[in-house]
PDB file of C-alpha atoms in Angstrom:
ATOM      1  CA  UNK A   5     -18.663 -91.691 -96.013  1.00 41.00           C
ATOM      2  CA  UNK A   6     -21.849 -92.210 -97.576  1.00 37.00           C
ATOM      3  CA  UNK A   7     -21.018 -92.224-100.922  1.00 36.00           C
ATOM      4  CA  UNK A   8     -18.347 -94.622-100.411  1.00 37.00           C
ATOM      5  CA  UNK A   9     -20.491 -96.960 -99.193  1.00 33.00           C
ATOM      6  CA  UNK A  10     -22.784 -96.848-102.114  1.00 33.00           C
ATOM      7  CA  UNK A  11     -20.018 -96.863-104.222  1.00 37.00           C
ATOM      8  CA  UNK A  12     -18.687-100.530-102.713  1.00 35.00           C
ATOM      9  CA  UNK A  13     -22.014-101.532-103.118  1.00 34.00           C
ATOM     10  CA  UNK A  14     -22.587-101.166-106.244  1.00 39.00           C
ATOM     11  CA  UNK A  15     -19.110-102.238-107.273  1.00 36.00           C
ATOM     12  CA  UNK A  16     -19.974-105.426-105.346  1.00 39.00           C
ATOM     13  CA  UNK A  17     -23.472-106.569-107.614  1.00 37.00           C
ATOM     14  CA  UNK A  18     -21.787-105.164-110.833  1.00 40.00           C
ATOM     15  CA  UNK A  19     -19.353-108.382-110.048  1.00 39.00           C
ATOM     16  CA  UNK A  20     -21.704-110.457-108.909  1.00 42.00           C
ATOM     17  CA  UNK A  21     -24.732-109.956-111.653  1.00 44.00           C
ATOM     18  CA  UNK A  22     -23.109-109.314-114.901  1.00 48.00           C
ATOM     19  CA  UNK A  23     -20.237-108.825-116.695  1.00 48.00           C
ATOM     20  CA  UNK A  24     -20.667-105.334-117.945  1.00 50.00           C
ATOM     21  CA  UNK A  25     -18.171-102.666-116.793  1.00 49.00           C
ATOM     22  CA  UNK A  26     -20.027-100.153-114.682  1.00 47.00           C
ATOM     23  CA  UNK A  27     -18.515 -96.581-114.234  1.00 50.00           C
ATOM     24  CA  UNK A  28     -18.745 -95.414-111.097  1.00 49.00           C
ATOM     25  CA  UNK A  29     -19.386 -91.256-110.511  1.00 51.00           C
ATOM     26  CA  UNK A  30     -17.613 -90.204-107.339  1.00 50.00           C
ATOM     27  CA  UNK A  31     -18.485 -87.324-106.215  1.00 51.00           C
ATOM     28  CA  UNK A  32     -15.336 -86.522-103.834  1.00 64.00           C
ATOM     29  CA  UNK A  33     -15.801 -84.208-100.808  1.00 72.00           C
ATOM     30  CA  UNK A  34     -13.819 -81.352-100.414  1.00 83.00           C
ATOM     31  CA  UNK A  35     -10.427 -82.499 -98.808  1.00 90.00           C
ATOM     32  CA  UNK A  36     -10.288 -81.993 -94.869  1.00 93.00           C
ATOM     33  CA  UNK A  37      -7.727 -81.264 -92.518  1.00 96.00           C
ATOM     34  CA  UNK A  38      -5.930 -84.338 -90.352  1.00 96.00           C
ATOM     35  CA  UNK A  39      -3.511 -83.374 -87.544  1.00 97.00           C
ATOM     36  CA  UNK A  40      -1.292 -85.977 -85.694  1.00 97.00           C
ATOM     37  CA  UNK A  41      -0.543 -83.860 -82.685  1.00 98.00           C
ATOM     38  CA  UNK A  42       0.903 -86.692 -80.427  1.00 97.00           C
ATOM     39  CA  UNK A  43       3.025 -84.850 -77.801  1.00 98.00           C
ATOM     40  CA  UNK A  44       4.455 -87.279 -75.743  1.00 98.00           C
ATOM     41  CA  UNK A  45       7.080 -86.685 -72.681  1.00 98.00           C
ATOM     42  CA  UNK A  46       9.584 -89.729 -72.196  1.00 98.00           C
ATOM     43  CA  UNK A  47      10.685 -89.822 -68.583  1.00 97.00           C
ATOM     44  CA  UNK A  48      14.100 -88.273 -68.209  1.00 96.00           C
ATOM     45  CA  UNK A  49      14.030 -86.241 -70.758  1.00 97.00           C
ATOM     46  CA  UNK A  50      13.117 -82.412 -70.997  1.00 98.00           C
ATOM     47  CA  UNK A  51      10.448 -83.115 -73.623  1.00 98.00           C
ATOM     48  CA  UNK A  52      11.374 -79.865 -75.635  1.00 98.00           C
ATOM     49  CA  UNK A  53      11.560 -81.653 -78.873  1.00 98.00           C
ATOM     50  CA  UNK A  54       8.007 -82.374 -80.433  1.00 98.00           C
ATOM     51  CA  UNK A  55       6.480 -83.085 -83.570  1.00 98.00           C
ATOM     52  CA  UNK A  56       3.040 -82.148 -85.131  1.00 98.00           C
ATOM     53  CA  UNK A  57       2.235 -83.890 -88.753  1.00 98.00           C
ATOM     54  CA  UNK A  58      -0.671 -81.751 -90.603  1.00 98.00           C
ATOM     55  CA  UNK A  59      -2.005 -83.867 -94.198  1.00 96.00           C
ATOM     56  CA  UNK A  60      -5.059 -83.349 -95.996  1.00 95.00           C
ATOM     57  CA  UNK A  61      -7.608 -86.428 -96.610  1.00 90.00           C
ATOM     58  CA  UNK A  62      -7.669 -87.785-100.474  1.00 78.00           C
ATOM     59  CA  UNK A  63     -10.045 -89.384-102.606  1.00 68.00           C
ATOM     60  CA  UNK A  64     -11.122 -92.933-101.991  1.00 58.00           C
ATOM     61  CA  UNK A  65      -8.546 -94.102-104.782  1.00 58.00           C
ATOM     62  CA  UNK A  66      -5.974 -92.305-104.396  1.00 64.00           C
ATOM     63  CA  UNK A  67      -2.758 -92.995-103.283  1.00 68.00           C
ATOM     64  CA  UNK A  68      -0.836 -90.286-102.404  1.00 76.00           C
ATOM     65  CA  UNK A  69      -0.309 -88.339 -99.468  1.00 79.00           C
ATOM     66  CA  UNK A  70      -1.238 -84.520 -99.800  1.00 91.00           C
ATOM     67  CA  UNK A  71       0.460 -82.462 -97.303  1.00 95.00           C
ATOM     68  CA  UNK A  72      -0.866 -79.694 -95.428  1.00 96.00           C
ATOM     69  CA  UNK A  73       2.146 -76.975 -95.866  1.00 97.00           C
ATOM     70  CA  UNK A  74       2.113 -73.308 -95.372  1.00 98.00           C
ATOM     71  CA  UNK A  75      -0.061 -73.542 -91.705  1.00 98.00           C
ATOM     72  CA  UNK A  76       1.225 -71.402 -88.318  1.00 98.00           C
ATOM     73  CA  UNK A  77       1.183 -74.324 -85.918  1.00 98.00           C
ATOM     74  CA  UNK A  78       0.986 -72.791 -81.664  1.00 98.00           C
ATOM     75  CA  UNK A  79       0.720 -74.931 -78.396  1.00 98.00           C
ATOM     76  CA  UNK A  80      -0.259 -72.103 -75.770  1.00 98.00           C
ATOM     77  CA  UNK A  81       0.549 -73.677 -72.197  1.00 98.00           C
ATOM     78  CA  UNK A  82      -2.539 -72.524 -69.638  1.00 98.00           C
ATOM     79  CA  UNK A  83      -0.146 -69.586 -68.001  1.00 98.00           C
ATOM     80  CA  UNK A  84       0.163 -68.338 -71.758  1.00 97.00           C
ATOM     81  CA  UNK A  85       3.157 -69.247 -72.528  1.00 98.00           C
ATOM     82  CA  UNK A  86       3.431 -70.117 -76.295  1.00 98.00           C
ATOM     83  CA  UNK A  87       5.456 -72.849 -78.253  1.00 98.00           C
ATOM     84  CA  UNK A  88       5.676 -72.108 -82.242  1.00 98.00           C
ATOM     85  CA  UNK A  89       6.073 -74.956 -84.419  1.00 98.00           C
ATOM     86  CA  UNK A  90       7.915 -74.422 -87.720  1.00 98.00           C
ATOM     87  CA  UNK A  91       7.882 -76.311 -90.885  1.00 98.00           C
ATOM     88  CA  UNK A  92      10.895 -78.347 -91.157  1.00 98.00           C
ATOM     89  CA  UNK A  93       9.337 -80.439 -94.705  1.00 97.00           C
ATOM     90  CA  UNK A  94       6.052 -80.922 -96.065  1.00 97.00           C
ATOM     91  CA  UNK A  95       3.398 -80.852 -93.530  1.00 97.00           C
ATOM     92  CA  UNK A  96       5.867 -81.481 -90.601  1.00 98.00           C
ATOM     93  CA  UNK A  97       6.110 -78.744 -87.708  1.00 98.00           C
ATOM     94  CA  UNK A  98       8.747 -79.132 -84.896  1.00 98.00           C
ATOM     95  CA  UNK A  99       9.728 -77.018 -81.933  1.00 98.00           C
ATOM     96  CA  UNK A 100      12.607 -77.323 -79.985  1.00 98.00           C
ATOM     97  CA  UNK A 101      11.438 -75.143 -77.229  1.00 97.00           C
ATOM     98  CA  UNK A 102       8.212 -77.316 -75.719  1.00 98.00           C
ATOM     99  CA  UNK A 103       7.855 -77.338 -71.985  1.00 98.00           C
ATOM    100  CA  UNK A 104       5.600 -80.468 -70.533  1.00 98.00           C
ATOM    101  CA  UNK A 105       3.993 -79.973 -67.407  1.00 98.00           C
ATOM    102  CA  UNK A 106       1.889 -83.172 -65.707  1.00 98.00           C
ATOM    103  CA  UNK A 107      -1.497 -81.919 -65.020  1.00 97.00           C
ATOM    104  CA  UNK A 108      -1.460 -78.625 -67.351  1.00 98.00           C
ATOM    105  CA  UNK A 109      -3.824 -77.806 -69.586  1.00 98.00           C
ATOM    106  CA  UNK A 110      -2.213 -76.604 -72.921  1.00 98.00           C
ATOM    107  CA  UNK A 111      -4.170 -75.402 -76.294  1.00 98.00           C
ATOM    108  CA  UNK A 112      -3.321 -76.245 -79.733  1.00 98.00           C
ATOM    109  CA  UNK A 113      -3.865 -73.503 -82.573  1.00 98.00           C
ATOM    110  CA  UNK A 114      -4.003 -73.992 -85.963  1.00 98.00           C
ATOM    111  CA  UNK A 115      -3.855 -71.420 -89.181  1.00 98.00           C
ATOM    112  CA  UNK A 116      -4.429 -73.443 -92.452  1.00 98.00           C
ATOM    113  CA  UNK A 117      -6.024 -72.585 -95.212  1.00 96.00           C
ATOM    114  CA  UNK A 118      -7.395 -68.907 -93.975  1.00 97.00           C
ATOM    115  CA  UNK A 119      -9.215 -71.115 -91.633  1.00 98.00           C
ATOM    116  CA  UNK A 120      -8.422 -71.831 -87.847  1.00 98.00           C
ATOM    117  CA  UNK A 121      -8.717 -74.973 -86.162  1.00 98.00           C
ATOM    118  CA  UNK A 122      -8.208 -75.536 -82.126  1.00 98.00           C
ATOM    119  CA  UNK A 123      -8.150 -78.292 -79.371  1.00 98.00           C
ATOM    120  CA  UNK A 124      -7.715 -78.434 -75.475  1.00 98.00           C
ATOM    121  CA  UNK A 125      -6.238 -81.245 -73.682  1.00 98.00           C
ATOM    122  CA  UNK A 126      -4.427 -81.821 -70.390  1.00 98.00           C
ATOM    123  CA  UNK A 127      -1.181 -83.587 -70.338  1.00 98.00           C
ATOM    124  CA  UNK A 128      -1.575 -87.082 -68.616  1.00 98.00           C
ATOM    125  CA  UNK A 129       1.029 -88.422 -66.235  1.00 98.00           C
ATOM    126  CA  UNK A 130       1.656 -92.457 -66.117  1.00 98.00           C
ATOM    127  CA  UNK A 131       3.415 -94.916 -63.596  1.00 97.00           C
ATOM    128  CA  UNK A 132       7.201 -96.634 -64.417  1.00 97.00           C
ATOM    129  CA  UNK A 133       7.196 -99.808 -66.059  1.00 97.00           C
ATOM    130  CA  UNK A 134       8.498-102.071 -63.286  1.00 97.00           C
ATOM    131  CA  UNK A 135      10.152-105.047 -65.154  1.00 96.00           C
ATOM    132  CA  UNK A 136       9.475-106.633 -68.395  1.00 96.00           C
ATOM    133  CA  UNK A 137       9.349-110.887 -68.235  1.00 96.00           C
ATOM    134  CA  UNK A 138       9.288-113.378 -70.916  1.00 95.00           C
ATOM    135  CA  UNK A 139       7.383-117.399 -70.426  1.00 92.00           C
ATOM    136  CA  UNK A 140       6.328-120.070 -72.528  1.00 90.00           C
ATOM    137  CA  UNK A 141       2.301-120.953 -72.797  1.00 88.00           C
ATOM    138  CA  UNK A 142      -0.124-123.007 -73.668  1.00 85.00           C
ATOM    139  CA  UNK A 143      -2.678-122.494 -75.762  1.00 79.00           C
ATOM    140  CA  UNK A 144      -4.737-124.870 -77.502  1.00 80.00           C
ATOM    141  CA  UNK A 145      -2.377-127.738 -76.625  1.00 82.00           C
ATOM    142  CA  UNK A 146       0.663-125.235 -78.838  1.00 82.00           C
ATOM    143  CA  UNK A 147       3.402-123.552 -76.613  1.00 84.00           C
ATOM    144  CA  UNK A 148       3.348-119.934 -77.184  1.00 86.00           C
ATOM    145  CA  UNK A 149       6.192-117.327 -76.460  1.00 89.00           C
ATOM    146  CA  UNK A 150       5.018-113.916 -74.920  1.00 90.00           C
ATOM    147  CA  UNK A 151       6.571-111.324 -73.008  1.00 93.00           C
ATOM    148  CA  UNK A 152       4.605-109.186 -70.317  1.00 94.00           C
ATOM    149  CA  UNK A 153       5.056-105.841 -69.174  1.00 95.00           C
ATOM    150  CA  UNK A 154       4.312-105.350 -65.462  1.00 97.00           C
ATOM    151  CA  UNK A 155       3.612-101.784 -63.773  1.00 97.00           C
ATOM    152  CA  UNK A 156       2.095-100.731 -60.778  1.00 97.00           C
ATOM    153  CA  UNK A 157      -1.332 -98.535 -60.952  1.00 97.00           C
ATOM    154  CA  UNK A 158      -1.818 -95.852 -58.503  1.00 95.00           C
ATOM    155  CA  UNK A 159      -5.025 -96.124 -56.152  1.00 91.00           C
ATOM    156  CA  UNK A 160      -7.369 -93.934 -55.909  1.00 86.00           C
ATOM    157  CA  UNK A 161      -6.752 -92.711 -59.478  1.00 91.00           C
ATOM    158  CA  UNK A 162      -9.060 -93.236 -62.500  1.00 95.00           C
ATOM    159  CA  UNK A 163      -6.000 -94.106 -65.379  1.00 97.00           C
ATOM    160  CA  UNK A 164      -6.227 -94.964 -68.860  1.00 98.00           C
ATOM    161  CA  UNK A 165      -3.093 -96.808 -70.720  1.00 98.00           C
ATOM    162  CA  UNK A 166      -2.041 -97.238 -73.836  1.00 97.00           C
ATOM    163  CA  UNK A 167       1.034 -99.574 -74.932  1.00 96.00           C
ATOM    164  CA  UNK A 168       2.925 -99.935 -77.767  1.00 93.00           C
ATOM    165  CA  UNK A 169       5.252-102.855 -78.609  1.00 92.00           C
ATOM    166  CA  UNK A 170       7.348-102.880 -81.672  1.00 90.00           C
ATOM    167  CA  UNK A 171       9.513-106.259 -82.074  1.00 89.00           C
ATOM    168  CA  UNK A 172      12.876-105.268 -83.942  1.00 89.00           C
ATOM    169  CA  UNK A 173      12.502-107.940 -86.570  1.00 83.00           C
ATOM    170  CA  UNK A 174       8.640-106.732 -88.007  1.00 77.00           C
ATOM    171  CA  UNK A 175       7.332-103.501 -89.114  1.00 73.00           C
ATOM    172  CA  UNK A 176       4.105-104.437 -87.694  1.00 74.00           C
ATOM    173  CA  UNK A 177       3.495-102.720 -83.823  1.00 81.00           C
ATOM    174  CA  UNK A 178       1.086-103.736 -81.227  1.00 87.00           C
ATOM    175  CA  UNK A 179      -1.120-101.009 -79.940  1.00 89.00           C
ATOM    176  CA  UNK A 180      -3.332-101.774 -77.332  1.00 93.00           C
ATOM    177  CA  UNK A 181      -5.543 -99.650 -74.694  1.00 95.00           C
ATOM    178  CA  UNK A 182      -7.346 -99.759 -71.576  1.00 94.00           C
ATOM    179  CA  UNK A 183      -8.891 -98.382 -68.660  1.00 96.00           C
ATOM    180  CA  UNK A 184      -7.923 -99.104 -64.818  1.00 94.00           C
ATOM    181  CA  UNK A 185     -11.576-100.474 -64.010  1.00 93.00           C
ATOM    182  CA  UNK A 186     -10.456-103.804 -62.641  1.00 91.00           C
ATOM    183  CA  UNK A 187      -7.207-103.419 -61.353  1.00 92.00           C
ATOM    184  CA  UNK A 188      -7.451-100.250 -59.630  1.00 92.00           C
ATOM    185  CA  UNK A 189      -4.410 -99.927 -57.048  1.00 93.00           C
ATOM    186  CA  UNK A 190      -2.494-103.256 -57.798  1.00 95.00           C
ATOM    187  CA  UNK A 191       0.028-104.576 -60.103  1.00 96.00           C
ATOM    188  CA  UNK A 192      -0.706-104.967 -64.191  1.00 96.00           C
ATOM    189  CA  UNK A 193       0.461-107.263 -66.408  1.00 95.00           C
ATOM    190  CA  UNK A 194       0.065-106.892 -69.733  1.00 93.00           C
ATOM    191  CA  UNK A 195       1.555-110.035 -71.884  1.00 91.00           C
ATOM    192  CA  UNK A 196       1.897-110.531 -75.609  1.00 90.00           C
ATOM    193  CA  UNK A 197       2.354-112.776 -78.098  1.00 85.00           C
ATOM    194  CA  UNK A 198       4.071-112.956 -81.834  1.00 75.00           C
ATOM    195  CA  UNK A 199       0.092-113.805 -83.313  1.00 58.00           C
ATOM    196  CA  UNK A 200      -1.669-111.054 -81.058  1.00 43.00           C
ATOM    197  CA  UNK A 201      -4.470-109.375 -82.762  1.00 44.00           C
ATOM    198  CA  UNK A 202      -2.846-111.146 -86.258  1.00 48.00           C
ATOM    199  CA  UNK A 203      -5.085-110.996 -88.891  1.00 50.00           C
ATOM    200  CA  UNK A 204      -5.754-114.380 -90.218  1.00 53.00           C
ATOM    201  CA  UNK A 205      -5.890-113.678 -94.325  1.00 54.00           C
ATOM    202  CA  UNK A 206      -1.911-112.399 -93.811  1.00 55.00           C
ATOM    203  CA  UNK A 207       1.037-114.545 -93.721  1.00 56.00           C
ATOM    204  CA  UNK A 208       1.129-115.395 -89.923  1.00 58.00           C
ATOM    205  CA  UNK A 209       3.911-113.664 -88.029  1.00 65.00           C
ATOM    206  CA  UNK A 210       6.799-115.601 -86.680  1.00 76.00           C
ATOM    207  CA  UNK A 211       7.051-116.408 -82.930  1.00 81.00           C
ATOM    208  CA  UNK A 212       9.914-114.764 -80.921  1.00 86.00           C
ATOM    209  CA  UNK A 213      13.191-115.993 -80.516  1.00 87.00           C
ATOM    210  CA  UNK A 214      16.234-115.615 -78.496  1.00 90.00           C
ATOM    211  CA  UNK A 215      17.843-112.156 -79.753  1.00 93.00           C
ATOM    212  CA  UNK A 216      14.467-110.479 -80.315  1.00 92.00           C
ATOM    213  CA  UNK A 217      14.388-106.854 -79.569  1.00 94.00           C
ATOM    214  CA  UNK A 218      11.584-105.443 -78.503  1.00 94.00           C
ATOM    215  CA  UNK A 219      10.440-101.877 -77.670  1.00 95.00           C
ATOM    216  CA  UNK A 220       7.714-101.057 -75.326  1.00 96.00           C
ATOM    217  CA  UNK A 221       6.183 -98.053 -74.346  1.00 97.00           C
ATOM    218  CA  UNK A 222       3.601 -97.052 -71.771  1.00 98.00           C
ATOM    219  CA  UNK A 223       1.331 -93.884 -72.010  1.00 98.00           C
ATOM    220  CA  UNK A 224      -0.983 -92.175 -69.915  1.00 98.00           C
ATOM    221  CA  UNK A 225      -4.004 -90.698 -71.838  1.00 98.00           C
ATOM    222  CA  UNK A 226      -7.315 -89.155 -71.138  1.00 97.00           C
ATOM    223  CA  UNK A 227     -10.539 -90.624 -70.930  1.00 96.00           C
ATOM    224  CA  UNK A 228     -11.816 -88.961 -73.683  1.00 95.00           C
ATOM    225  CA  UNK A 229      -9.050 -90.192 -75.994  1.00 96.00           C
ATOM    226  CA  UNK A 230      -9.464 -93.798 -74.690  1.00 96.00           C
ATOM    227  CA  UNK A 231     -13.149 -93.808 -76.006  1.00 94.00           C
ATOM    228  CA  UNK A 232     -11.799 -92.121 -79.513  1.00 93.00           C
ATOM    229  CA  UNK A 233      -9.739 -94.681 -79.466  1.00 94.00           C
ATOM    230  CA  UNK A 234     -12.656 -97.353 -79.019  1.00 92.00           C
ATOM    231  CA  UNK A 235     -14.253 -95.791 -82.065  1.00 90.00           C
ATOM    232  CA  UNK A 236     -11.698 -95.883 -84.146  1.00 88.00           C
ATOM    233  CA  UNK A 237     -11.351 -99.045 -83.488  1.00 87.00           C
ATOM    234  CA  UNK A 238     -14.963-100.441 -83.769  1.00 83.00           C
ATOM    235  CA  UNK A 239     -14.778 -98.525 -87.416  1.00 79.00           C
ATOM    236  CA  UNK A 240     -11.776-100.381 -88.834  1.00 72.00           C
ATOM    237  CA  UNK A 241     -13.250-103.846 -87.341  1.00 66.00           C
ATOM    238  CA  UNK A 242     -12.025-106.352 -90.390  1.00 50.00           C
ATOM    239  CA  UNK A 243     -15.595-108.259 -89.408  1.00 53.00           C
ATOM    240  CA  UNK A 244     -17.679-105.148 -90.032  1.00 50.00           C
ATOM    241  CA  UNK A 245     -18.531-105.482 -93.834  1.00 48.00           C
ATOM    242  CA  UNK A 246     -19.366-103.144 -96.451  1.00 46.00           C
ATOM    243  CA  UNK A 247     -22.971-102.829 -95.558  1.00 46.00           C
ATOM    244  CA  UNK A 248     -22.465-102.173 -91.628  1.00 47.00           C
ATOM    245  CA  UNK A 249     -22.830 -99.076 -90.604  1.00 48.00           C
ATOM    246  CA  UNK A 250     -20.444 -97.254 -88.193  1.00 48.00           C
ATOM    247  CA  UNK A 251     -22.026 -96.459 -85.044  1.00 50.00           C
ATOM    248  CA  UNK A 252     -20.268 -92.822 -84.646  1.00 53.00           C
ATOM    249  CA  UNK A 253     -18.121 -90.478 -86.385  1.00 64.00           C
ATOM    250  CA  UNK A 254     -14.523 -90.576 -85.147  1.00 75.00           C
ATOM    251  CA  UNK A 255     -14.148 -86.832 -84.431  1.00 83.00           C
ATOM    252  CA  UNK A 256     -11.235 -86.269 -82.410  1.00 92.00           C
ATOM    253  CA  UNK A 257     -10.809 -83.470 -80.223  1.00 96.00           C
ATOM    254  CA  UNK A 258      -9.855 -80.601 -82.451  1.00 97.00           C
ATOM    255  CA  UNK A 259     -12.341 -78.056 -83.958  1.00 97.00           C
ATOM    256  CA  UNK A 260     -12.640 -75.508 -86.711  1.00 98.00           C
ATOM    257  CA  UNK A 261     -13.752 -71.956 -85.104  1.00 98.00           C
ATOM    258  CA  UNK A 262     -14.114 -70.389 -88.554  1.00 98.00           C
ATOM    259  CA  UNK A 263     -16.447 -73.548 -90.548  1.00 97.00           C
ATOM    260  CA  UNK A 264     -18.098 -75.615 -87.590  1.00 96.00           C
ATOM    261  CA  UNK A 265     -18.959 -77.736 -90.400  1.00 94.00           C
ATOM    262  CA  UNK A 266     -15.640 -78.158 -92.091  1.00 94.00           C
ATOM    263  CA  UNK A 267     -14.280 -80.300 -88.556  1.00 94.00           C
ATOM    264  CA  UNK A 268     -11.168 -81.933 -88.866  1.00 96.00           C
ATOM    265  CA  UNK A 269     -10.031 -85.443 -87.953  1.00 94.00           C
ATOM    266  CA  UNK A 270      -6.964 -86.353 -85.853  1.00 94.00           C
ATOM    267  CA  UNK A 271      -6.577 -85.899 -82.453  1.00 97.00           C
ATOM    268  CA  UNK A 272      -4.741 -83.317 -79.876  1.00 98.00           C
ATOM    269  CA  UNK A 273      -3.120 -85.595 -77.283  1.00 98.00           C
ATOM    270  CA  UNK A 274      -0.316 -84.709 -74.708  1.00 98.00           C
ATOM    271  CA  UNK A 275       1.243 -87.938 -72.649  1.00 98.00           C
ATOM    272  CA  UNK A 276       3.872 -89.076 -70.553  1.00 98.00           C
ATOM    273  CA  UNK A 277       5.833 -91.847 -71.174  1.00 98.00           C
ATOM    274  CA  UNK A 278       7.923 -94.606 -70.028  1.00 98.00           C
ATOM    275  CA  UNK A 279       9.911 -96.913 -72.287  1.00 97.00           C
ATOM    276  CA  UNK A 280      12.046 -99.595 -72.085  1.00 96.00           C
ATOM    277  CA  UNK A 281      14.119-102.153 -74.696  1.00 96.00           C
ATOM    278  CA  UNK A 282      14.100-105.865 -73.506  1.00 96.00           C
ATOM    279  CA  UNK A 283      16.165-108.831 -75.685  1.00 96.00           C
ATOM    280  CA  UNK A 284      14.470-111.929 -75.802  1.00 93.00           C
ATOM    281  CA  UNK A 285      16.505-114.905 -74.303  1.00 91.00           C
TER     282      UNK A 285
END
């Protein structure tokens, strides 16, 4: 990460101080290992089905995405029964034969590269999503459409959500997390709007209208991926600037047991889900 910075740095005064074309010496790191192991468990459904994505990082300018073929991909549940992924394309392992279990603890192996990489994680139950509404605000003297999701958190219980709402007529999805610390036990309502989070350099996003489909899901995730999360975020902070610097490394919860030193990035997460489709009217 250093030398990127340095690099933007010095790209920044060579614009700035002369006109003189600089060449800039990269020295690029070896390539590392990133694994999207999202397992997530929609209610009513068996949740055999699941999906691992393995790619390799890249250079700072490049563009393409390298794939991380040829690994053996395992999911061992914690009475040692084992769930083989295969490679169906490039860097893409399903199975077919997955067996979700709320409260099980379930390890992730991975063979890449004559190196092996592993996580632990338990998979995280979550609550129903009770009824989706849709009301007009106000906000600054403007009248702003949202919907809001509504679901009741169990008491007693230390939870930690994460949403996602994906409007039919943008590619762009809200992601949003959060723990239960202040509404332990009641009823939450998470509402939305057509500018939330909208970054302000981009063409502003349209507000809903009557016909708009939306897709929302609720997760339950782990306290440890809830602060990943937080980092992650902090890190890609548009308000940051080149010369910040980022207060952790966003290590996710997998390791390599052969080169300590060689860690991947990408996380090992196992969730339940609830989902639901509401039409705006």
């Amino acid at each position: 990460m250093k030398k990127y910075i340095i690099a933007l740095i010095a790209i920044t005064f060579t614009f700035i101080g002369c006109e003189d074309v600089v060449d800039v010496d990269l020295n690029d790191a070896p390539p590392k290992l990133v694994i999207e192991a999202l397992i997530n468990w929609e209610k009513g459904t068996t949740g055999n089905e699941q999906t691992i994505v393995l790619r390799q990082t890249t250079p700072f300018f490049e563009q393409k995405i390298s794939n991380a073929t040829g690994a053996t991909v395992v999911i061992a549940h914690e009475n040692g029964t084992e769930f083989p992924f295969s490679e169906t394309s490039d860097g893409v392992y399903t199975t077919t034969e997955f067996s979700p279990e709320i409260g099980a603890t379930y390890t992730l192996t991975i063979n890449y590269q004559n190196e092996t990489y592993r996580a632990i994680e338990t998979m995280i139950g979550v609550t129903n999503i009770d009824r989706v509404e849709q009301r007009i605000v106000e906000i600054g003297g403007e009248e702003i459409p949202i919907i809001s999701l509504f679901y009741n958190d169990p008491e007693d219980e230390e939870n930690y959500y994460l949403t996602n709402i994906s409007p039919d007529f943008q590619p762009k999805k809200t992601v949003d997390f959060f723990p239960d610390t202040f509404v332990n036990g009641n009823e939450v309502e998470n509402s939305y709007s057509s500018d939330y989070e909208e970054d302000p350099e981009k063409e502003k996003i349209r507000e809903y209208l009557a016909g708009d489909v939306f897709d929302i899901k609720l997760f339950g995730i782990s306290e440890r991926f809830y602060n990943y999360l937080s980092i992650v975020r902090e890190q890609s902070n548009a308000n940051s600037g080149p010369f910040s610097i980022a207060p952790a490394t966003a290590k996710g919860n997998c390791v390599n047991l052969t080169k300590p030193d060689n860690f991947p990035f990408g996380y090992f997460r196992l969730s339940e889900m609830d989902s639901m489709t509401y039409t705006y009217q």
